[in-house]
């Protein structure tokens, strides 16, 4: 069992940057493959980025490639989402997700592939 708590959201102007953090409780954080998703008002939740257990692999949605970076610090039980060149269309609630994984280098981009979810953090980008 793991609990996820996101932080770092807020209001930023277009072109600005934010770094989201997701801290996991419990042990064995390094056993979990992690992901970020987001949900804008009136839209379905969508994949943003993912990182494998040992950070060997990362994966991004096409619209985030080059603007967002995902990383993790297993010693701090934390995964990060660094967002740059933010656009108003990036406005959403951002969710952290985790799944226990036997593979060191695999990433996952589907909601159903994750077991644990955080409560989300609001990101608002003004034009």
XYZ file of C-alpha atoms in Angstrom:
127
model
C 0.000 0.000 0.000
C 1.301 3.454 -0.857
C -0.136 6.929 -0.486
C 0.772 9.695 -2.909
C 0.728 13.410 -2.175
C 1.258 15.959 -4.933
C 2.484 19.499 -4.389
C 3.863 22.417 -6.337
C 0.828 23.448 -8.318
C -0.299 27.034 -8.614
C -0.938 29.956 -10.904
C 1.676 30.851 -13.507
C 1.769 33.025 -16.585
C 2.076 31.562 -20.040
C 5.703 30.821 -20.822
C 6.505 30.218 -17.185
C 7.623 27.104 -15.339
C 6.505 24.975 -12.440
C 7.874 21.894 -10.749
C 5.415 19.428 -9.346
C 6.406 16.929 -6.692
C 4.774 13.688 -5.677
C 5.901 12.103 -2.441
C 5.017 8.531 -1.587
C 4.516 7.100 1.852
C 5.524 3.621 2.776
C 8.523 1.578 1.882
C 9.978 0.306 -1.335
C 9.339 3.370 -3.463
C 11.979 2.080 -5.845
C 9.691 -0.855 -6.614
C 7.143 1.450 -8.223
C 6.886 2.715 -11.744
C 5.481 6.255 -11.647
C 3.379 8.433 -13.884
C 1.768 11.827 -14.175
C -1.668 12.440 -15.647
C -3.794 15.542 -15.913
C -7.441 16.414 -16.249
C -8.664 19.716 -17.634
C -12.199 20.962 -16.953
C -14.714 19.093 -19.057
C -12.124 16.708 -20.418
C -11.004 13.189 -19.697
C -7.859 12.519 -17.737
C -4.862 12.170 -20.021
C -1.345 10.840 -19.797
C 1.463 13.335 -19.291
C 4.669 11.486 -18.464
C 6.028 8.315 -16.916
C 9.277 7.071 -15.457
C 10.443 3.549 -14.797
C 11.480 2.165 -11.436
C 15.156 2.906 -11.765
C 14.658 5.924 -14.025
C 16.121 4.012 -16.963
C 13.233 4.998 -19.165
C 10.924 7.972 -19.467
C 7.954 8.545 -21.697
C 5.963 11.649 -22.556
C 2.763 12.527 -24.305
C 3.526 14.111 -27.653
C 2.294 17.565 -26.651
C 4.617 17.631 -23.620
C 7.733 16.293 -25.282
C 10.519 18.827 -25.002
C 8.668 21.020 -22.508
C 8.244 18.641 -19.576
C 10.813 16.558 -17.740
C 10.120 13.734 -15.327
C 12.607 12.561 -12.730
C 12.676 10.693 -9.449
C 14.686 10.559 -6.275
C 14.200 7.135 -4.748
C 16.013 8.161 -1.581
C 13.344 10.834 -1.036
C 10.407 8.734 -2.238
C 9.606 11.517 -4.667
C 8.913 11.909 -8.351
C 9.060 15.286 -10.051
C 7.469 16.850 -13.086
C 9.337 19.898 -14.328
C 7.142 21.917 -16.650
C 8.477 24.719 -18.826
C 7.062 26.931 -21.575
C 3.646 26.488 -20.051
C 0.582 27.249 -22.122
C -2.987 28.053 -21.077
C -4.006 24.648 -22.415
C -1.771 23.049 -19.767
C -4.274 24.215 -17.155
C -5.516 21.118 -15.359
C -5.429 19.117 -12.186
C -2.266 17.049 -12.268
C -2.268 13.597 -10.720
C 0.558 11.343 -9.683
C 0.151 7.585 -10.080
C 2.117 4.514 -9.073
C 2.248 0.815 -9.773
C 4.382 -1.917 -8.354
C 6.584 -3.232 -11.100
C 8.937 -6.142 -11.561
C 10.633 -4.448 -14.496
C 13.318 -1.821 -14.046
C 12.947 -0.162 -17.405
C 9.263 -0.189 -18.277
C 6.914 2.791 -18.388
C 3.139 2.897 -18.542
C 0.813 5.421 -20.154
C -2.671 4.047 -19.482
C -4.729 4.893 -16.413
C -5.751 1.283 -15.832
C -2.101 0.289 -15.581
C -1.707 2.212 -12.325
C -2.841 1.082 -8.911
C -2.362 4.096 -6.687
C -3.331 7.713 -7.252
C -2.821 10.999 -5.498
C -5.479 13.630 -4.912
C -4.098 15.974 -7.526
C -2.679 19.485 -7.604
C -4.142 22.356 -9.593
C -2.047 24.047 -12.254
C -3.461 27.196 -13.819
C -1.691 28.947 -16.676
C -2.885 32.448 -17.476
C -2.540 34.004 -20.908
